Tab-separated table of C-alpha atoms in Angstrom:
chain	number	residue	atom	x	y	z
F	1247	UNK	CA	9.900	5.261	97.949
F	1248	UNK	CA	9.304	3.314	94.794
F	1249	UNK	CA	10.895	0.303	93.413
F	1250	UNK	CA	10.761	-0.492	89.967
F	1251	UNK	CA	12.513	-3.863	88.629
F	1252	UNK	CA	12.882	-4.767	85.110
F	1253	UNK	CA	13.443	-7.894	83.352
F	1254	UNK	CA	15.161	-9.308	80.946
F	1255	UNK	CA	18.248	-7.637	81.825
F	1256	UNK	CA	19.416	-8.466	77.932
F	1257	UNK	CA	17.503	-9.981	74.942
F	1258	UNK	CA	18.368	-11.130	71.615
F	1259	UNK	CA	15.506	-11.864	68.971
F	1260	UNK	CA	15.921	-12.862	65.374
F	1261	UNK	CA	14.532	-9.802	62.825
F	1262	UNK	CA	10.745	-10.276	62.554
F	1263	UNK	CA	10.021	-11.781	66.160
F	1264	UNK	CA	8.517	-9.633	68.626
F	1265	UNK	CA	9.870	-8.722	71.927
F	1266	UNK	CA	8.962	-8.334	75.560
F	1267	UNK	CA	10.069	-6.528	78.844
F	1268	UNK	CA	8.398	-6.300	82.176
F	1269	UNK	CA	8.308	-4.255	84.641
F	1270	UNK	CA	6.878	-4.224	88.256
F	1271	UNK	CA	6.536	-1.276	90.959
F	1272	UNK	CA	5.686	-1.328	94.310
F	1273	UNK	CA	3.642	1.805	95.136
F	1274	UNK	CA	0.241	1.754	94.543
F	1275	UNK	CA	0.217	5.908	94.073
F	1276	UNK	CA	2.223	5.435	91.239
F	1277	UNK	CA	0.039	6.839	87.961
F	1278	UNK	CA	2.383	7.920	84.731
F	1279	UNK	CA	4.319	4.609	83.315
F	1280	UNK	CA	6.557	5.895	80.342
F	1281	UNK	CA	9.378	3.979	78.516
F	1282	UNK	CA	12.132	4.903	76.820
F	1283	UNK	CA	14.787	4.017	74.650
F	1284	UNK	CA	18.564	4.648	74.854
F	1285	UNK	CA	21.009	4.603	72.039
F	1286	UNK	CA	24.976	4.248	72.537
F	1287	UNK	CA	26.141	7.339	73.732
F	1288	UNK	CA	23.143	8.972	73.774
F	1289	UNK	CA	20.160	10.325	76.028
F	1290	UNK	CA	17.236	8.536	76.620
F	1291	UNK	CA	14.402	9.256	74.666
F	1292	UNK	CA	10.590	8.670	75.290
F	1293	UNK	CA	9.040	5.952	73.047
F	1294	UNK	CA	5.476	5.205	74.417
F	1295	UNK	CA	3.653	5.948	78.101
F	1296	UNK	CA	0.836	5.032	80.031
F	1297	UNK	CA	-1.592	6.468	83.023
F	1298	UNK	CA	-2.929	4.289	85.412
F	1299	UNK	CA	-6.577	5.163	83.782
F	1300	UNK	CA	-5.427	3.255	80.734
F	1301	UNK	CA	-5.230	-0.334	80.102
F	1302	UNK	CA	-3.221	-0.993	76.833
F	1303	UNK	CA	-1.935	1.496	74.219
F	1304	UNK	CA	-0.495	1.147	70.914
F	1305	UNK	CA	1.374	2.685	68.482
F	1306	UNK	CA	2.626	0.979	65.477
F	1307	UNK	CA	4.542	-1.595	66.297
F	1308	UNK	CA	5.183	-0.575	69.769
F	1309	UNK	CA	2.467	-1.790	72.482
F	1310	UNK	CA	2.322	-0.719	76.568
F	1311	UNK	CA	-0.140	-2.845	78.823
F	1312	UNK	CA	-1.204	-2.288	82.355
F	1313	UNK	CA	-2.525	-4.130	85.272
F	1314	UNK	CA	-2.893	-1.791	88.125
F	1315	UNK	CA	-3.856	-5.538	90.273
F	1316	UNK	CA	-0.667	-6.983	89.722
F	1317	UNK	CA	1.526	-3.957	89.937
F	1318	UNK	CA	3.313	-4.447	86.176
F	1319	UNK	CA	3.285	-2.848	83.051
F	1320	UNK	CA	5.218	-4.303	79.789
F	1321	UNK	CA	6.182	-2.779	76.206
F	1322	UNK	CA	5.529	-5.203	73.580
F	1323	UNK	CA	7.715	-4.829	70.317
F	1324	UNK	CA	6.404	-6.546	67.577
F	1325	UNK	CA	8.148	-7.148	63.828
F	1326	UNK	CA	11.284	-6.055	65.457
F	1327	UNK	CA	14.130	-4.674	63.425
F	1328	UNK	CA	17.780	-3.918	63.514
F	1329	UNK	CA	17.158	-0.426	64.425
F	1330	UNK	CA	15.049	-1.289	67.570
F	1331	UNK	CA	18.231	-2.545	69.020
F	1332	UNK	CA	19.162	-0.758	72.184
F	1333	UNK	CA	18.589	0.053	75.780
F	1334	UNK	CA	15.021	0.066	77.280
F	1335	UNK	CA	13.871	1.396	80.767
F	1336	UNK	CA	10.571	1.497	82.254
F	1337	UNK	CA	9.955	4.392	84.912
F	1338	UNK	CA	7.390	4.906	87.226
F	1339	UNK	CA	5.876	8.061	88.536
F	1340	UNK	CA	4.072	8.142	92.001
F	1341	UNK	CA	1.335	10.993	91.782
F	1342	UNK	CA	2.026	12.011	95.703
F	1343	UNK	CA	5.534	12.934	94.858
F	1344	UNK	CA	4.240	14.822	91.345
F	1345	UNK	CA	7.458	15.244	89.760
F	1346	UNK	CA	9.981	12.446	90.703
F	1347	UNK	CA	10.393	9.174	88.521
F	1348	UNK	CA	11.504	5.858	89.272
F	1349	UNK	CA	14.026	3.811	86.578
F	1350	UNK	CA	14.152	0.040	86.078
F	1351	UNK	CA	17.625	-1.137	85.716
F	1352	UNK	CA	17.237	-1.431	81.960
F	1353	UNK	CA	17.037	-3.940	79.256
F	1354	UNK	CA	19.464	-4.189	76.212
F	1355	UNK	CA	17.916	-5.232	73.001
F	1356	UNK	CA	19.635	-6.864	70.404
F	1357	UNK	CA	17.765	-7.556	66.771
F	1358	UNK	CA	19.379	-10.526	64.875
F	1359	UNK	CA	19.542	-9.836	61.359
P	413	UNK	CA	15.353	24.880	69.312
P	414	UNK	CA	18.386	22.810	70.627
P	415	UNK	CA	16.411	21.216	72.830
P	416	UNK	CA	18.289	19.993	76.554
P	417	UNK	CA	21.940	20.654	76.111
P	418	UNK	CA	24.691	19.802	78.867
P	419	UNK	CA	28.575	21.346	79.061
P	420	UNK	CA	30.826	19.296	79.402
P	421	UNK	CA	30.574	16.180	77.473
P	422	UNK	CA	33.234	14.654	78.949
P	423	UNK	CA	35.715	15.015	82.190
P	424	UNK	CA	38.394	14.057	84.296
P	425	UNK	CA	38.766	14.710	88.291
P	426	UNK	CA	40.944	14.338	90.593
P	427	UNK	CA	39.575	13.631	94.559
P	428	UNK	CA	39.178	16.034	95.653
P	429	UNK	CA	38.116	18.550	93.215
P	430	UNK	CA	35.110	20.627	92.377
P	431	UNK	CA	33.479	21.387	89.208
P	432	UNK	CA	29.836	22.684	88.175
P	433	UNK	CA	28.196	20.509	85.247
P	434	UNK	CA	25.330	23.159	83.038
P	435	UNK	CA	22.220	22.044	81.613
P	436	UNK	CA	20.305	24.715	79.374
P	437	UNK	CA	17.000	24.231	77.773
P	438	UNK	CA	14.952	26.185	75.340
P	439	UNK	CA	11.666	25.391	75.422
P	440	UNK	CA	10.526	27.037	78.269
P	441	UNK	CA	9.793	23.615	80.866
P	442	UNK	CA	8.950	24.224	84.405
P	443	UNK	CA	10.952	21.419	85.697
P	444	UNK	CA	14.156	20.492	85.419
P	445	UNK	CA	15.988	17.170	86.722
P	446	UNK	CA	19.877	15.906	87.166
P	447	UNK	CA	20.295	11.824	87.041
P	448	UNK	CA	23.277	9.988	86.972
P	449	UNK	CA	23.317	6.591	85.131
P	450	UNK	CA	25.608	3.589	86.404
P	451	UNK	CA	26.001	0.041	84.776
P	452	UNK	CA	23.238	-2.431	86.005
P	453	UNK	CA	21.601	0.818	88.052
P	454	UNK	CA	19.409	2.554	85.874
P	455	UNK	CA	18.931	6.316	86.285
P	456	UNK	CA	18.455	7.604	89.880
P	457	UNK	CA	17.444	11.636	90.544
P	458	UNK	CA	20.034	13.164	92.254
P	459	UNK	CA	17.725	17.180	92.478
P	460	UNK	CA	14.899	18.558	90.644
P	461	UNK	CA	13.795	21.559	90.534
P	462	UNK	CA	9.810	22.807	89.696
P	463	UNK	CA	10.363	25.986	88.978
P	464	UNK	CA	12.978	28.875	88.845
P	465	UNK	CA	14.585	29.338	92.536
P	466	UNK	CA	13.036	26.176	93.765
P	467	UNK	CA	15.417	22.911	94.028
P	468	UNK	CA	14.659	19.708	95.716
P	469	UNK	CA	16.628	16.742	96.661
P	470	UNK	CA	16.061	12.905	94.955
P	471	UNK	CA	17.116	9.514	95.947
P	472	UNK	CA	20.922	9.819	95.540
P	473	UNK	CA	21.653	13.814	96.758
P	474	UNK	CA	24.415	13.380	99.024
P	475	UNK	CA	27.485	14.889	97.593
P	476	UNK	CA	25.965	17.762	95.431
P	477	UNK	CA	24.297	20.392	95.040
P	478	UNK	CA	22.357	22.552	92.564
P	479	UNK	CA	21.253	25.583	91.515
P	480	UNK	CA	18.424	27.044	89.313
P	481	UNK	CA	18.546	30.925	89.121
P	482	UNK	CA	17.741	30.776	85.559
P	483	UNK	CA	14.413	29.120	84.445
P	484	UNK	CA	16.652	27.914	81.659
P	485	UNK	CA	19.742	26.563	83.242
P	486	UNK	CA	20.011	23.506	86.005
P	487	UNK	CA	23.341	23.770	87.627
P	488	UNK	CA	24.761	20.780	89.131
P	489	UNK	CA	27.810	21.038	91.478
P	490	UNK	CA	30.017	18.770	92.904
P	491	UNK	CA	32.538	19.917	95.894
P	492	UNK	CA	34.450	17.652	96.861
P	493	UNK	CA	34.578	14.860	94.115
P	494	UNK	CA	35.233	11.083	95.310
P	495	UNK	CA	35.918	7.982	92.845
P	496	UNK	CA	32.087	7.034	94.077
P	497	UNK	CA	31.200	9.781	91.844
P	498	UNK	CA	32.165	8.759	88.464
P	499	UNK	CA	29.174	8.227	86.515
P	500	UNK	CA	27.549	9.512	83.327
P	501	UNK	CA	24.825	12.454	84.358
P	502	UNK	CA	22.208	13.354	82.033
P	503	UNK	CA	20.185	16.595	82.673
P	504	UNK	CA	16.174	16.680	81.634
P	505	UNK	CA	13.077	19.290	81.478
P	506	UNK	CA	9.865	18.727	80.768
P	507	UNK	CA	6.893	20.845	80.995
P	508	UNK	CA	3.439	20.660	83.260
P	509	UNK	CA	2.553	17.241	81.295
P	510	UNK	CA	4.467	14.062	82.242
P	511	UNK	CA	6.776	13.770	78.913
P	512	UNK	CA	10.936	13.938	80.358
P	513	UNK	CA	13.440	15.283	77.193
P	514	UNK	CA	16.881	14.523	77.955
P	515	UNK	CA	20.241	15.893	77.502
P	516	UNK	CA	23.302	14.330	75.729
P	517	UNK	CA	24.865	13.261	79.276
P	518	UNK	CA	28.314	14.336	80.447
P	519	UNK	CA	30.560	11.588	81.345
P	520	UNK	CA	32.592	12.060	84.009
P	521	UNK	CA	35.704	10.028	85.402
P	522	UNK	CA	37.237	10.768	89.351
P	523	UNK	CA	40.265	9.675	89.363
């Protein structure tokens, strides 16, 4: 099945700096990249995705990029604030199992005031 | 619309025992999905289900079963509970596009 790994496994930026995670995945049917964000005590909630078709994609100042090649997407956070602090996990979705989706381990965010 | 709710939010087991965990959802999604989240471990599918009737095992199934009679409800059983099974479980739906809306999460403690 798929693996997905994520790094950093924690961050800590000062407000204002951006911030990056990566992720990798190992099967090459894999099509639907979405990431999302947990709060404390809390369900994780969708913050940006991406299909293989798609390079990059942006929205404010959250950014997803691509490389189908390499195997690894990342999200890009830039102008971070306070707020933006919590848990992040990639997933991966292979289109031959069309409904399953594979976590990273998760990254926990913390914005420096 | 209350979106993906889960009963209970929290519990205690002993081995040993059984309980059922409920997810409910009002917005009418297809598919339906129990996780369980564990530090350092991510989220790993435990069942899905595509449609009412229709279940199907994920990575981690061993240990419990489900149930979807309802197009609405995801139950998620647990027979015989074990200490390996204390973890927080969050229920999710989504519809025929990819987007996954998650529950609250139930944490639950085998004692």
């Amino acid at each position: 099945g798929e693996n997905v790994e994520q790094h950093p496994s924690t961050l800590s930026v000062q407000e204002g700096d951006s911030a990056v995670i990566k992720c990798t995945y190992s099967d090459s049917a894999s099509n639907y990249f979405p990431w999302y964000k947990q709060e404390l005590g809390k369900g994780p909630q969708l913050i940006i995705d991406i299909r293989s078709n798609v390079g990059e994609k942006k929205d404010q100042r959250i950014a997803v990029t691509l490389n189908k090649t390499a195997k690894h997407f990342s999200l890009h956070i830039t102008e971070t604030q306070p707020e933006d602090s919590a848990v992040y996990f990639c997933a991966a979705s292979p289109s031959n199992t069309g409904n399953q989706f594979y976590f990273g381990t998760g990254t926990s965010l913390t914005v420096i005031p | 619309n209350a979106g993906v709710t889960q009963t209970p939010k929290f519990r205690v087991l002993k081995t040993g025992q059984s309980m059922t965990l409920l997810c409910a959802q009002d917005m009418n999604h297809e598919y339906m999905y129990w996780y369980r989240q564990d530090p350092g471990m991510g989220l790993r599918l435990i069942h899905y289900s595509v449609g009412e009737g229709t279940t199907a095992k994920g990575e981690v199934p061993d240990g419990y079963n489900v149930s979807r009679l309802k197009k609405q409800n995801f139950l998620l059983g647990l027979e015989s509970a074990a200490p390996s099974q204390t973890s927080v479980y969050f229920c999710a739906s989504r519809p025929l596009a990819n987007e996954q809306f998650f529950g609250p999460g139930t944490r639950l403690t085998v004692l």
